[in-house]
């Protein structure tokens, strides 16, 4: 059921509240269930603002892909709400919709996958790959499909005559542009970029990021940018959410997060960031985290990060730190006010001139 727009912040395109996704216990010997259920996402809340690029970062297994799958309706959440501001100003709780009703949001929310090779059917020409989306969603009349595909290819920097090529005839970067054209075919408002440039080499990655920025400006797109690569996140994101074992540990404006992290996990991620640009410098040493990322089926008591945190105390082992507001940001650490953590800073002018 639609809710009144007044209950929704006008800037928010999407609002996630207390989202939880629990998977059944893993299968063990002879296919028997073993162990507890897996809490891949554990009660997280955040919003996505219209026109922004919101980064979602964390190590593999932190739950970031599960979050996007819940938002896109691929996996139903176990609990929580996902409220979406429709074009007509009404707010819809996507989690309360039937599968059929959910389908109408498929055109509004699109995804670009990491591996363009795997996500494009090798037996189909590009005109059919992109045209299929136009046809299924009735974006244009059938007679207009080819012309529309050619226009989309031009818009993503590909030659329109490539429309009759098969995916194998493209380079990795070009294939990803086809993936972007396919995502844009339905005139979406929210595009989820799931490690969308991770498989590309550095120069192609930069070109693709610049293309994404141009498209965002031209079409007023909102991006949810999922990546484990912080250098990419810093380049393209306005705000960043840092996840650890299914929970949010920090949310901040990108520039603030990189200059001065408030959570020790964010600090450790930043300390591993290569700093090739002489205009930037890292303050302090690289922090090597001991141990592995916690298993979400066997989450440590208290702060999930405590077995790897150099500041952990008895309190951290016993009490879960809530995500709270501090200095206009959000952080989940008992000692965030007291810690002085290192970020990646613009070098002072004298250092650059030295
Ligand atoms: Fe480290 Fe404790 Fe903060 Fe968790 S709550 S990040 S263990 S200092």
Tab-separated table of N, CA and C in Angstrom, residues 125-127 146-147 149-155 157-166 169-170 174 178:
chain	number	residue	atom	x	y	z
A	125	UNK	N	23.274	-11.205	-30.456
A	125	UNK	CA	23.875	-9.945	-30.887
A	125	UNK	C	23.465	-8.845	-29.907
A	126	UNK	N	24.278	-7.789	-29.893
A	126	UNK	CA	24.000	-6.694	-28.954
A	126	UNK	C	22.610	-6.102	-29.183
A	127	UNK	N	22.198	-6.027	-30.432
A	127	UNK	CA	20.879	-5.458	-30.715
A	127	UNK	C	19.773	-6.275	-30.030
A	146	UNK	N	15.534	-1.288	-32.873
A	146	UNK	CA	16.911	-1.227	-33.392
A	146	UNK	C	17.451	0.211	-33.359
A	147	UNK	N	16.621	1.154	-33.765
A	147	UNK	CA	17.067	2.543	-33.751
A	147	UNK	C	17.405	2.992	-32.318
A	149	UNK	N	18.344	1.035	-29.826
A	149	UNK	CA	19.578	0.380	-29.374
A	149	UNK	C	20.793	1.131	-29.916
A	150	UNK	N	20.733	1.514	-31.177
A	150	UNK	CA	21.852	2.247	-31.773
A	150	UNK	C	22.092	3.562	-31.034
A	151	UNK	N	21.018	4.237	-30.652
A	151	UNK	CA	21.160	5.499	-29.898
A	151	UNK	C	21.810	5.243	-28.526
A	152	UNK	N	21.384	4.144	-27.897
A	152	UNK	CA	21.963	3.819	-26.582
A	152	UNK	C	23.452	3.520	-26.712
A	153	UNK	N	23.822	2.808	-27.771
A	153	UNK	CA	25.246	2.492	-27.972
A	153	UNK	C	26.054	3.773	-28.149
A	154	UNK	N	25.516	4.699	-28.910
A	154	UNK	CA	26.222	5.976	-29.092
A	154	UNK	C	26.394	6.658	-27.739
A	155	UNK	N	25.344	6.616	-26.937
A	155	UNK	CA	25.378	7.319	-25.650
A	155	UNK	C	26.415	6.747	-24.694
A	157	UNK	N	29.228	5.487	-25.748
A	157	UNK	CA	30.545	5.595	-26.390
A	157	UNK	C	30.893	4.451	-27.316
A	158	UNK	N	29.901	3.733	-27.833
A	158	UNK	CA	30.165	2.644	-28.795
A	158	UNK	C	29.607	3.034	-30.158
A	159	UNK	N	30.197	2.470	-31.199
A	159	UNK	CA	29.729	2.790	-32.549
A	159	UNK	C	28.405	2.075	-32.802
A	160	UNK	N	27.424	2.762	-33.402
A	160	UNK	CA	26.106	2.144	-33.598
A	160	UNK	C	26.156	0.905	-34.496
A	161	UNK	N	27.123	0.841	-35.400
A	161	UNK	CA	27.208	-0.332	-36.271
A	161	UNK	C	27.664	-1.587	-35.518
A	162	UNK	N	28.102	-1.426	-34.259
A	162	UNK	CA	28.455	-2.585	-33.441
A	162	UNK	C	27.215	-3.361	-32.980
A	163	UNK	N	26.048	-2.826	-33.260
A	163	UNK	CA	24.830	-3.447	-32.703
A	163	UNK	C	24.624	-4.885	-33.199
A	164	UNK	N	25.249	-5.261	-34.307
A	164	UNK	CA	25.076	-6.635	-34.794
A	164	UNK	C	26.266	-7.517	-34.471
A	165	UNK	N	27.106	-7.051	-33.569
A	165	UNK	CA	28.214	-7.889	-33.106
A	165	UNK	C	27.769	-8.751	-31.922
A	166	UNK	N	28.519	-9.843	-31.743
A	166	UNK	CA	28.303	-10.701	-30.571
A	166	UNK	C	29.264	-10.245	-29.462
A	169	UNK	N	33.163	-10.246	-29.596
A	169	UNK	CA	33.870	-9.342	-30.506
A	169	UNK	C	34.237	-8.016	-29.831
A	170	UNK	N	33.884	-7.857	-28.574
A	170	UNK	CA	34.176	-6.615	-27.848
A	170	UNK	C	35.307	-6.829	-26.843
A	174	UNK	N	34.440	-2.494	-23.502
A	174	UNK	CA	33.297	-2.292	-24.407
A	174	UNK	C	32.106	-3.154	-23.971
A	178	UNK	N	28.231	-2.123	-23.017
A	178	UNK	CA	26.976	-2.755	-23.456
A	178	UNK	C	26.090	-3.026	-22.228
